[in-house]
Amino acid sequence: MQQSATINIDDLVDSQKITGFNWLLVFWCFVITLIDGYDISAAPAAGPFFVRDWHLASPAALTFPFSATNFGVLFGAPLFGWIGDRYGRKIAIILSLIVFGLFTMLVAVANSVDHLTWARFLTGFGVGGVVSNTISLNAEMAPRRVRATFIILMFIGTTLGGIFPPIVANTLVATYDWPIIFWIGGIVPLVIAALSFFILPESIKYLSLVPSRRAEMVRLAARMGTTIGPNDVIVSASHNRDKARFIDLFVGKFALITPLMWLLFAINLMVFYFVNIWLQTIITPALIKAGGNAPTAQNAGLMFQLGGSVCGLVMCRFVDKMGLRPVILLILLGIPSTAAIGYLATTPWLVWITFVSGFCLLGIQFGLNATAGIMYPTHVRALGVGYAFGIGRFGAFGGPALGGMLIGMNFPLEHLYLIAAAPLVISVIACVVMIFLHDTGADAPSDETVLAH
């Protein structure tokens, strides 16, 4: 009779050697988030064309459609987070890609602000699902020693994806008109969804919670270099509960950590989307009035995203080793660099100050994404990340809404970006409090330590 062994699934993941399998997973999630990032930046890149072709009296008329995507994410991230925890990360990611691919193509045939608003709102459901579940999948498949690094490397796809809509706007719109931005953004995720069915693995930690999928778990463990016998017993820190419950996000140490994480997400996403959504639309007329040209504003949007990608590469190992501490530095640098955009909007320094602002704001988000993806136990990880992004969307759609209101009140550019940067002061305080809680032992997670090291 074959002897049985007890295999701890958390130890299996943490002790694995980094192989081509791990890098393939990171790369494919990078590809998935690349098109996700493309879609997020597609509407801002098309903003000047909406104003021109629809004869809008002011860019402020785009406030609702520019906020609608993030309003959709508010619902989509928790919804698809629940689907990911209940039915698996893989199926949730594929469904999310299909949803935002289809509704992005609906944007391509929009002919009014109302049409655009509803299409972007429904697109947001899929966008939120991709983010929460790709983070959860990578957090559950990567060894603890490189977990934050892998999450950040994967999420760099979001910022790099944001580079391409401005490029399409500068190169293809003149020939194919602005719908080409959204046809690309709609067709590609459907192709990626089909390929993901064959390429993307399921989370082994999720599979360990589903006895009916043991055979799939055994095959996946073999790809990770571990043999699981038919009589082996699988244990995990998350096996004490097999269903995600909202209340678990506030049990014990999480009673303080979860609200603080939500606050940090909301503030940073508010500032990020304030800058990202309105950048091309409000700076383009200012540049033209000052004797510049419209492509410069698109290039500024490109540099904003590129700055974040560079920061992701620079800081990923720092987050693994130091937790949230590097995030505080980025917040302190992000305040003056974001505030300076309005003052430098019509100068040659515009593209460089937007690069620095993007470096900081997106770098902050990288650190928060990695922390959220690590700190929750497996059975509520996608739910926890989903709610962090979902609640964060109050800030994400609030930022563009606030910007639209201020634009409608004819605030000068200098004042707009000063106001945009101001909430980051609160983020500094929240980060300091979270690290203090860790240092006093109040927030140490049961299986992972992520806030500081």
GROMACS .gro file of C-alpha atoms in nm:
model
  453
    1MET     CA    1   0.000   0.000   0.000
    2GLN     CA    2   0.138   0.340  -0.099
    3GLN     CA    3   0.222   0.561   0.195
    4SER     CA    4   0.069   0.904   0.219
    5ALA     CA    5   0.247   1.229   0.291
    6THR     CA    6   0.123   1.566   0.414
    7ILE     CA    7   0.195   1.846   0.170
    8ASN     CA    8   0.157   2.207   0.274
    9ILE     CA    9   0.051   2.396  -0.037
   10ASP     CA   10   0.196   2.723   0.095
   11ASP     CA   11   0.536   2.559   0.145
   12LEU     CA   12   0.512   2.401  -0.201
   13VAL     CA   13   0.468   2.745  -0.359
   14ASP     CA   14   0.731   2.918  -0.143
   15SER     CA   15   1.000   2.651  -0.191
   16GLN     CA   16   0.965   2.611  -0.567
   17LYS     CA   17   1.255   2.698  -0.793
   18ILE     CA   18   1.195   2.983  -1.035
   19THR     CA   19   1.161   2.820  -1.376
   20GLY     CA   20   1.027   2.898  -1.721
   21PHE     CA   21   0.680   2.808  -1.593
   22ASN     CA   22   0.687   3.101  -1.348
   23TRP     CA   23   0.815   3.344  -1.607
   24LEU     CA   24   0.555   3.230  -1.860
   25LEU     CA   25   0.280   3.301  -1.607
   26VAL     CA   26   0.418   3.648  -1.531
   27PHE     CA   27   0.460   3.721  -1.901
   28TRP     CA   28   0.108   3.612  -1.993
   29CYS     CA   29  -0.047   3.812  -1.710
   30PHE     CA   30   0.168   4.103  -1.831
   31VAL     CA   31   0.009   4.062  -2.176
   32ILE     CA   32  -0.340   4.053  -2.021
   33THR     CA   33  -0.280   4.369  -1.818
   34LEU     CA   34  -0.118   4.533  -2.122
   35ILE     CA   35  -0.449   4.540  -2.308
   36ASP     CA   36  -0.624   4.633  -1.982
   37GLY     CA   37  -0.396   4.935  -1.956
   38TYR     CA   38  -0.457   5.018  -2.321
   39ASP     CA   39  -0.830   5.030  -2.259
   40ILE     CA   40  -0.796   5.251  -1.949
   41SER     CA   41  -0.605   5.513  -2.149
   42ALA     CA   42  -0.807   5.484  -2.471
   43ALA     CA   43  -1.081   5.732  -2.377
   44PRO     CA   44  -0.839   6.006  -2.259
   45ALA     CA   45  -0.644   5.971  -2.585
   46ALA     CA   46  -0.967   6.009  -2.782
   47GLY     CA   47  -1.092   6.301  -2.570
   48PRO     CA   48  -0.976   6.583  -2.802
   49PHE     CA   49  -1.146   6.407  -3.097
   50PHE     CA   50  -1.473   6.371  -2.905
   51VAL     CA   51  -1.469   6.745  -2.833
   52ARG     CA   52  -1.394   6.824  -3.198
   53ASP     CA   53  -1.628   6.582  -3.377
   54TRP     CA   54  -1.924   6.612  -3.142
   55HIS     CA   55  -1.889   6.992  -3.123
   56LEU     CA   56  -1.885   6.992  -2.745
   57ALA     CA   57  -1.895   7.337  -2.584
   58SER     CA   58  -1.635   7.239  -2.323
   59PRO     CA   59  -1.419   6.938  -2.229
   60ALA     CA   60  -1.622   6.933  -1.907
   61ALA     CA   61  -1.900   6.767  -2.113
   62LEU     CA   62  -1.688   6.449  -2.101
   63THR     CA   63  -1.691   6.435  -1.720
   64PHE     CA   64  -1.947   6.156  -1.697
   65PRO     CA   65  -1.805   5.927  -1.968
   66PHE     CA   66  -1.452   5.977  -1.835
   67SER     CA   67  -1.570   5.881  -1.487
   68ALA     CA   68  -1.797   5.599  -1.604
   69THR     CA   69  -1.528   5.334  -1.652
   70ASN     CA   70  -1.415   5.361  -1.293
   71PHE     CA   71  -1.775   5.362  -1.174
   72GLY     CA   72  -1.809   5.030  -1.355
   73VAL     CA   73  -1.493   4.900  -1.190
   74LEU     CA   74  -1.651   4.984  -0.854
   75PHE     CA   75  -1.900   4.703  -0.923
   76GLY     CA   76  -1.693   4.483  -1.151
   77ALA     CA   77  -1.390   4.434  -0.926
   78PRO     CA   78  -1.584   4.288  -0.629
   79LEU     CA   79  -1.815   4.092  -0.863
   80PHE     CA   80  -1.535   3.925  -1.054
   81GLY     CA   81  -1.336   3.897  -0.732
   82TRP     CA   82  -1.622   3.686  -0.595
   83ILE     CA   83  -1.628   3.482  -0.918
   84GLY     CA   84  -1.252   3.429  -0.888
   85ASP     CA   85  -1.278   3.308  -0.529
   86ARG     CA   86  -1.578   3.086  -0.608
   87TYR     CA   87  -1.500   2.944  -0.953
   88GLY     CA   88  -1.133   3.015  -1.007
   89ARG     CA   89  -0.901   3.297  -1.111
   90LYS     CA   90  -0.868   3.168  -1.468
   91ILE     CA   91  -1.237   3.168  -1.558
   92ALA     CA   92  -1.282   3.510  -1.395
   93ILE     CA   93  -0.996   3.658  -1.601
   94ILE     CA   94  -1.130   3.512  -1.927
   95LEU     CA   95  -1.483   3.639  -1.860
   96SER     CA   96  -1.345   3.982  -1.769
   97LEU     CA   97  -1.152   4.003  -2.097
   98ILE     CA   98  -1.463   3.912  -2.294
   99VAL     CA   99  -1.674   4.173  -2.113
  100PHE     CA  100  -1.442   4.466  -2.162
  101GLY     CA  101  -1.352   4.360  -2.516
  102LEU     CA  102  -1.716   4.359  -2.629
  103PHE     CA  103  -1.808   4.688  -2.464
  104THR     CA  104  -1.492   4.860  -2.587
  105MET     CA  105  -1.605   4.781  -2.942
  106LEU     CA  106  -1.938   4.941  -2.849
  107VAL     CA  107  -1.745   5.263  -2.781
  108ALA     CA  108  -1.611   5.251  -3.138
  109VAL     CA  109  -1.963   5.309  -3.273
  110ALA     CA  110  -2.059   5.574  -3.015
  111ASN     CA  111  -2.210   5.892  -3.158
  112SER     CA  112  -2.305   6.083  -2.842
  113VAL     CA  113  -2.190   6.153  -2.488
  114ASP     CA  114  -2.470   5.936  -2.346
  115HIS     CA  115  -2.377   5.640  -2.567
  116LEU     CA  116  -2.013   5.680  -2.469
  117THR     CA  117  -2.100   5.700  -2.099
  118TRP     CA  118  -2.295   5.373  -2.092
  119ALA     CA  119  -2.039   5.187  -2.302
  120ARG     CA  120  -1.752   5.298  -2.077
  121PHE     CA  121  -1.950   5.211  -1.763
  122LEU     CA  122  -2.004   4.854  -1.883
  123THR     CA  123  -1.642   4.829  -1.998
  124GLY     CA  124  -1.538   4.906  -1.641
  125PHE     CA  125  -1.693   4.579  -1.516
  126GLY     CA  126  -1.440   4.379  -1.717
  127VAL     CA  127  -1.147   4.608  -1.639
  128GLY     CA  128  -1.202   4.559  -1.265
  129GLY     CA  129  -1.220   4.183  -1.299
  130VAL     CA  130  -0.891   4.157  -1.486
  131VAL     CA  131  -0.702   4.360  -1.226
  132SER     CA  132  -0.827   4.182  -0.913
  133ASN     CA  133  -0.782   3.831  -1.048
  134THR     CA  134  -0.444   3.867  -1.219
  135ILE     CA  135  -0.302   4.007  -0.895
  136SER     CA  136  -0.454   3.719  -0.697
  137LEU     CA  137  -0.328   3.458  -0.943
  138ASN     CA  138   0.029   3.587  -0.930
  139ALA     CA  139   0.021   3.627  -0.552
  140GLU     CA  140  -0.083   3.263  -0.513
  141MET     CA  141   0.164   3.116  -0.762
  142ALA     CA  142   0.480   3.311  -0.675
  143PRO     CA  143   0.721   3.221  -0.392
  144ARG     CA  144   0.707   3.463  -0.101
  145ARG     CA  145   1.064   3.580  -0.164
  146VAL     CA  146   0.971   3.729  -0.505
  147ARG     CA  147   0.596   3.771  -0.468
  148ALA     CA  148   0.581   4.151  -0.476
  149THR     CA  149   0.835   4.155  -0.760
  150PHE     CA  150   0.624   3.924  -0.976
  151ILE     CA  151   0.304   4.119  -0.906
  152ILE     CA  152   0.474   4.447  -0.999
  153LEU     CA  153   0.636   4.301  -1.313
  154MET     CA  154   0.297   4.170  -1.420
  155PHE     CA  155   0.127   4.500  -1.348
  156ILE     CA  156   0.381   4.697  -1.552
  157GLY     CA  157   0.171   4.576  -1.843
  158THR     CA  158  -0.102   4.817  -1.733
  159THR     CA  159   0.125   5.120  -1.758
  160LEU     CA  160   0.296   5.010  -2.079
  161GLY     CA  161  -0.046   4.944  -2.230
  162GLY     CA  162  -0.136   5.304  -2.157
  163ILE     CA  163   0.144   5.418  -2.389
  164PHE     CA  164  -0.022   5.283  -2.704
  165PRO     CA  165  -0.348   5.486  -2.731
  166PRO     CA  166  -0.152   5.813  -2.767
  167ILE     CA  167   0.065   5.645  -3.032
  168VAL     CA  168  -0.245   5.525  -3.218
  169ALA     CA  169  -0.395   5.875  -3.185
  170ASN     CA  170  -0.083   6.034  -3.338
  171THR     CA  171  -0.034   5.779  -3.619
  172LEU     CA  172  -0.360   5.608  -3.721
  173VAL     CA  173  -0.644   5.844  -3.634
  174ALA     CA  174  -0.567   6.076  -3.925
  175THR     CA  175  -0.632   5.784  -4.163
  176TYR     CA  176  -0.893   5.573  -3.984
  177ASP     CA  177  -1.053   5.829  -3.748
  178TRP     CA  178  -1.082   5.793  -3.370
  179PRO     CA  179  -1.286   5.464  -3.363
  180ILE     CA  180  -0.965   5.279  -3.457
  181ILE     CA  181  -0.847   5.336  -3.100
  182PHE     CA  182  -1.141   5.132  -2.969
  183TRP     CA  183  -1.156   4.868  -3.242
  184ILE     CA  184  -0.802   4.773  -3.145
  185GLY     CA  185  -0.892   4.788  -2.776
  186GLY     CA  186  -1.195   4.565  -2.830
  187ILE     CA  187  -1.071   4.295  -3.067
  188VAL     CA  188  -0.737   4.223  -2.899
  189PRO     CA  189  -0.879   4.126  -2.554
  190LEU     CA  190  -1.114   3.877  -2.722
  191VAL     CA  191  -0.816   3.713  -2.890
  192ILE     CA  192  -0.624   3.712  -2.560
  193ALA     CA  193  -0.926   3.558  -2.383
  194ALA     CA  194  -0.930   3.269  -2.633
  195LEU     CA  195  -0.556   3.211  -2.596
  196SER     CA  196  -0.579   3.232  -2.216
  197PHE     CA  197  -0.808   2.929  -2.212
  198PHE     CA  198  -0.511   2.722  -2.333
  199ILE     CA  199  -0.215   2.910  -2.183
  200LEU     CA  200  -0.321   3.044  -1.843
  201PRO     CA  201  -0.295   2.805  -1.545
  202GLU     CA  202  -0.532   2.808  -1.249
  203SER     CA  203  -0.401   2.908  -0.905
  204ILE     CA  204  -0.271   2.601  -0.723
  205LYS     CA  205  -0.375   2.752  -0.389
  206TYR     CA  206  -0.728   2.793  -0.522
  207LEU     CA  207  -0.729   2.435  -0.655
  208SER     CA  208  -0.618   2.306  -0.316
  209LEU     CA  209  -0.947   2.436  -0.177
  210VAL     CA  210  -1.158   2.247  -0.435
  211PRO     CA  211  -1.144   1.866  -0.383
  212SER     CA  212  -1.323   1.798  -0.713
  213ARG     CA  213  -1.031   1.955  -0.903
  214ARG     CA  214  -0.754   1.756  -0.734
  215ALA     CA  215  -0.640   1.598  -1.063
  216GLU     CA  216  -0.585   1.945  -1.210
  217MET     CA  217  -0.390   2.044  -0.898
  218VAL     CA  218  -0.168   1.734  -0.929
  219ARG     CA  219  -0.084   1.817  -1.291
  220LEU     CA  220  -0.009   2.179  -1.202
  221ALA     CA  221   0.213   2.074  -0.909
  222ALA     CA  222   0.412   1.855  -1.149
  223ARG     CA  223   0.474   2.159  -1.370
  224MET     CA  224   0.601   2.334  -1.059
  225GLY     CA  225   0.841   2.049  -0.982
  226THR     CA  226   0.647   1.864  -0.708
  227THR     CA  227   0.487   1.519  -0.726
  228ILE     CA  228   0.161   1.471  -0.534
  229GLY     CA  229   0.060   1.110  -0.474
  230PRO     CA  230  -0.299   0.982  -0.479
  231ASN     CA  231  -0.304   0.941  -0.100
  232ASP     CA  232  -0.118   1.258  -0.008
  233VAL     CA  233  -0.297   1.500   0.222
  234ILE     CA  234  -0.299   1.868   0.118
  235VAL     CA  235  -0.302   2.132   0.390
  236SER     CA  236  -0.290   2.511   0.376
  237ALA     CA  237  -0.330   2.812   0.601
  238SER     CA  238  -0.660   2.877   0.419
  239HIS     CA  239  -0.813   2.529   0.454
  240ASN     CA  240  -1.010   2.628   0.761
  241ARG     CA  241  -1.266   2.794   0.530
  242ASP     CA  242  -1.354   2.721   0.170
  243LYS     CA  243  -1.586   3.011   0.087
  244ALA     CA  244  -1.509   3.380   0.071
  245ARG     CA  245  -1.698   3.594   0.322
  246PHE     CA  246  -1.698   3.971   0.322
  247ILE     CA  247  -1.665   3.978   0.703
  248ASP     CA  248  -1.328   3.800   0.675
  249LEU     CA  249  -1.182   4.124   0.537
  250PHE     CA  250  -1.229   4.280   0.883
  251VAL     CA  251  -1.140   3.995   1.119
  252GLY     CA  252  -0.863   4.057   1.373
  253LYS     CA  253  -0.572   4.253   1.229
  254PHE     CA  254  -0.769   4.337   0.915
  255ALA     CA  255  -1.017   4.554   1.108
  256LEU     CA  256  -0.767   4.841   1.070
  257ILE     CA  257  -0.561   4.726   0.773
  258THR     CA  258  -0.850   4.689   0.528
  259PRO     CA  259  -0.997   5.042   0.579
  260LEU     CA  260  -0.651   5.199   0.558
  261MET     CA  261  -0.576   5.008   0.239
  262TRP     CA  262  -0.908   5.122   0.092
  263LEU     CA  263  -0.824   5.483   0.182
  264LEU     CA  264  -0.483   5.459   0.015
  265PHE     CA  265  -0.632   5.305  -0.299
  266ALA     CA  266  -0.905   5.571  -0.317
  267ILE     CA  267  -0.669   5.866  -0.277
  268ASN     CA  268  -0.400   5.747  -0.515
  269LEU     CA  269  -0.647   5.641  -0.782
  270MET     CA  270  -0.824   5.976  -0.747
  271VAL     CA  271  -0.502   6.167  -0.811
  272PHE     CA  272  -0.385   5.931  -1.084
  273TYR     CA  273  -0.709   5.945  -1.280
  274PHE     CA  274  -0.744   6.320  -1.231
  275VAL     CA  275  -0.410   6.356  -1.411
  276ASN     CA  276  -0.439   6.068  -1.659
  277ILE     CA  277  -0.797   6.124  -1.777
  278TRP     CA  278  -0.783   6.500  -1.837
  279LEU     CA  279  -0.419   6.545  -1.944
  280GLN     CA  280  -0.457   6.541  -2.322
  281THR     CA  281  -0.805   6.696  -2.331
  282ILE     CA  282  -0.729   7.012  -2.131
  283ILE     CA  283  -0.363   7.061  -2.220
  284THR     CA  284  -0.415   7.030  -2.598
  285PRO     CA  285  -0.603   7.365  -2.633
  286ALA     CA  286  -0.358   7.535  -2.395
  287LEU     CA  287  -0.065   7.416  -2.608
  288ILE     CA  288  -0.227   7.524  -2.934
  289LYS     CA  289  -0.309   7.867  -2.787
  290ALA     CA  290   0.056   7.903  -2.682
  291GLY     CA  291   0.178   7.813  -3.032
  292GLY     CA  292   0.243   7.445  -2.970
  293ASN     CA  293   0.079   7.140  -3.127
  294ALA     CA  294  -0.165   6.869  -3.024
  295PRO     CA  295   0.074   6.570  -3.052
  296THR     CA  296   0.279   6.719  -2.766
  297ALA     CA  297  -0.014   6.658  -2.529
  298GLN     CA  298  -0.041   6.298  -2.652
  299ASN     CA  299   0.333   6.259  -2.593
  300ALA     CA  300   0.289   6.391  -2.240
  301GLY     CA  301   0.026   6.122  -2.179
  302LEU     CA  302   0.268   5.864  -2.318
  303MET     CA  303   0.549   5.983  -2.088
  304PHE     CA  304   0.315   5.974  -1.788
  305GLN     CA  305   0.259   5.602  -1.848
  306LEU     CA  306   0.622   5.537  -1.935
  307GLY     CA  307   0.734   5.692  -1.607
  308GLY     CA  308   0.520   5.445  -1.417
  309SER     CA  309   0.663   5.152  -1.612
  310VAL     CA  310   1.017   5.259  -1.531
  311CYS     CA  311   0.929   5.297  -1.164
  312GLY     CA  312   0.783   4.945  -1.159
  313LEU     CA  313   1.112   4.801  -1.280
  314VAL     CA  314   1.310   5.008  -1.031
  315MET     CA  315   1.107   4.947  -0.717
  316CYS     CA  316   0.984   4.586  -0.743
  317ARG     CA  317   1.266   4.438  -0.534
  318PHE     CA  318   1.246   4.725  -0.286
  319VAL     CA  319   0.882   4.640  -0.213
  320ASP     CA  320   0.975   4.274  -0.158
  321LYS     CA  321   1.245   4.378   0.091
  322MET     CA  322   1.097   4.692   0.249
  323GLY     CA  323   0.719   4.670   0.209
  324LEU     CA  324   0.540   5.007   0.206
  325ARG     CA  325   0.839   5.218   0.304
  326PRO     CA  326   0.942   5.300  -0.057
  327VAL     CA  327   0.582   5.405  -0.123
  328ILE     CA  328   0.613   5.688   0.130
  329LEU     CA  329   0.911   5.829  -0.060
  330LEU     CA  330   0.719   5.814  -0.388
  331ILE     CA  331   0.424   5.998  -0.233
  332LEU     CA  332   0.654   6.274  -0.106
  333LEU     CA  333   0.803   6.313  -0.455
  334GLY     CA  334   0.465   6.281  -0.625
  335ILE     CA  335   0.315   6.585  -0.451
  336PRO     CA  336   0.542   6.853  -0.604
  337SER     CA  337   0.583   6.679  -0.943
  338THR     CA  338   0.207   6.649  -0.994
  339ALA     CA  339   0.142   7.005  -0.874
  340ALA     CA  340   0.402   7.135  -1.122
  341ILE     CA  341   0.226   6.999  -1.433
  342GLY     CA  342  -0.007   7.300  -1.457
  343TYR     CA  343   0.281   7.546  -1.431
  344LEU     CA  344   0.484   7.370  -1.701
  345ALA     CA  345   0.197   7.275  -1.933
  346THR     CA  346   0.299   7.505  -2.218
  347THR     CA  347   0.676   7.470  -2.176
  348PRO     CA  348   0.926   7.216  -2.316
  349TRP     CA  349   0.940   7.067  -1.966
  350LEU     CA  350   0.586   6.927  -1.990
  351VAL     CA  351   0.683   6.579  -2.108
  352TRP     CA  352   0.948   6.546  -1.837
  353ILE     CA  353   0.736   6.659  -1.545
  354THR     CA  354   0.460   6.422  -1.656
  355PHE     CA  355   0.722   6.145  -1.667
  356VAL     CA  356   0.817   6.219  -1.305
  357SER     CA  357   0.454   6.242  -1.194
  358GLY     CA  358   0.374   5.911  -1.361
  359PHE     CA  359   0.686   5.756  -1.207
  360CYS     CA  360   0.557   5.848  -0.862
  361LEU     CA  361   0.180   5.800  -0.893
  362LEU     CA  362   0.198   5.468  -1.075
  363GLY     CA  363   0.485   5.355  -0.854
  364ILE     CA  364   0.265   5.418  -0.550
  365GLN     CA  365  -0.006   5.207  -0.708
  366PHE     CA  366   0.240   4.926  -0.782
  367GLY     CA  367   0.332   4.913  -0.416
  368LEU     CA  368  -0.032   4.914  -0.304
  369ASN     CA  369  -0.127   4.646  -0.558
  370ALA     CA  370   0.149   4.416  -0.437
  371THR     CA  371   0.061   4.471  -0.071
  372ALA     CA  372  -0.310   4.407  -0.127
  373GLY     CA  373  -0.234   4.095  -0.331
  374ILE     CA  374  -0.019   3.945  -0.057
  375MET     CA  375  -0.175   4.038   0.274
  376TYR     CA  376  -0.507   3.847   0.247
  377PRO     CA  377  -0.535   3.468   0.290
  378THR     CA  378  -0.609   3.259  -0.020
  379HIS     CA  379  -0.980   3.201   0.034
  380VAL     CA  380  -1.055   3.576   0.030
  381ARG     CA  381  -0.758   3.709  -0.167
  382ALA     CA  382  -0.941   3.795  -0.490
  383LEU     CA  383  -1.231   3.932  -0.285
  384GLY     CA  384  -0.993   4.147  -0.079
  385VAL     CA  385  -0.810   4.278  -0.385
  386GLY     CA  386  -1.139   4.325  -0.567
  387TYR     CA  387  -1.284   4.535  -0.287
  388ALA     CA  388  -0.962   4.739  -0.259
  389PHE     CA  389  -0.988   4.824  -0.627
  390GLY     CA  390  -1.366   4.857  -0.606
  391ILE     CA  391  -1.365   5.099  -0.312
  392GLY     CA  392  -1.063   5.268  -0.468
  393ARG     CA  393  -1.285   5.347  -0.763
  394PHE     CA  394  -1.475   5.598  -0.550
  395GLY     CA  395  -1.155   5.798  -0.582
  396ALA     CA  396  -1.097   5.689  -0.941
  397PHE     CA  397  -1.426   5.819  -1.072
  398GLY     CA  398  -1.423   6.105  -0.820
  399GLY     CA  399  -1.095   6.237  -0.960
  400PRO     CA  400  -1.221   6.288  -1.316
  401ALA     CA  401  -1.553   6.417  -1.181
  402LEU     CA  402  -1.377   6.675  -0.965
  403GLY     CA  403  -1.158   6.769  -1.259
  404GLY     CA  404  -1.461   6.814  -1.482
  405MET     CA  405  -1.631   7.034  -1.224
  406LEU     CA  406  -1.324   7.254  -1.184
  407ILE     CA  407  -1.275   7.274  -1.561
  408GLY     CA  408  -1.638   7.381  -1.597
  409MET     CA  409  -1.566   7.656  -1.341
  410ASN     CA  410  -1.274   7.774  -1.561
  411PHE     CA  411  -1.004   7.708  -1.302
  412PRO     CA  412  -0.657   7.783  -1.446
  413LEU     CA  413  -0.430   7.485  -1.516
  414GLU     CA  414  -0.197   7.581  -1.231
  415HIS     CA  415  -0.476   7.555  -0.975
  416LEU     CA  416  -0.613   7.232  -1.122
  417TYR     CA  417  -0.295   7.036  -1.061
  418LEU     CA  418  -0.231   7.190  -0.721
  419ILE     CA  419  -0.573   7.062  -0.616
  420ALA     CA  420  -0.500   6.724  -0.774
  421ALA     CA  421  -0.182   6.676  -0.570
  422ALA     CA  422  -0.319   6.789  -0.232
  423PRO     CA  423  -0.486   6.460  -0.120
  424LEU     CA  424  -0.152   6.279  -0.132
  425VAL     CA  425  -0.070   6.439   0.204
  426ILE     CA  426  -0.332   6.210   0.360
  427SER     CA  427  -0.169   5.910   0.191
  428VAL     CA  428   0.159   5.980   0.368
  429ILE     CA  429  -0.018   5.971   0.705
  430ALA     CA  430  -0.204   5.648   0.618
  431CYS     CA  431   0.117   5.471   0.510
  432VAL     CA  432   0.295   5.575   0.827
  433VAL     CA  433   0.006   5.442   1.038
  434MET     CA  434   0.007   5.106   0.857
  435ILE     CA  435   0.380   5.062   0.908
  436PHE     CA  436   0.344   5.162   1.274
  437LEU     CA  437   0.075   4.897   1.318
  438HIS     CA  438   0.308   4.640   1.170
  439ASP     CA  439   0.602   4.743   1.387
  440THR     CA  440   0.387   4.712   1.700
  441GLY     CA  441   0.268   4.367   1.594
  442ALA     CA  442  -0.094   4.469   1.550
  443ASP     CA  443  -0.123   4.383   1.185
  444ALA     CA  444   0.102   4.090   1.114
  445PRO     CA  445  -0.076   3.858   0.871
  446SER     CA  446  -0.104   3.493   0.965
  447ASP     CA  447   0.104   3.360   0.677
  448GLU     CA  448   0.281   3.659   0.525
  449THR     CA  449   0.448   3.979   0.635
  450VAL     CA  450   0.412   4.248   0.376
  451LEU     CA  451   0.387   4.600   0.518
  452ALA     CA  452   0.748   4.632   0.624
  453HIS     CA  453   1.046   4.404   0.663
   0.00000   0.00000   0.00000
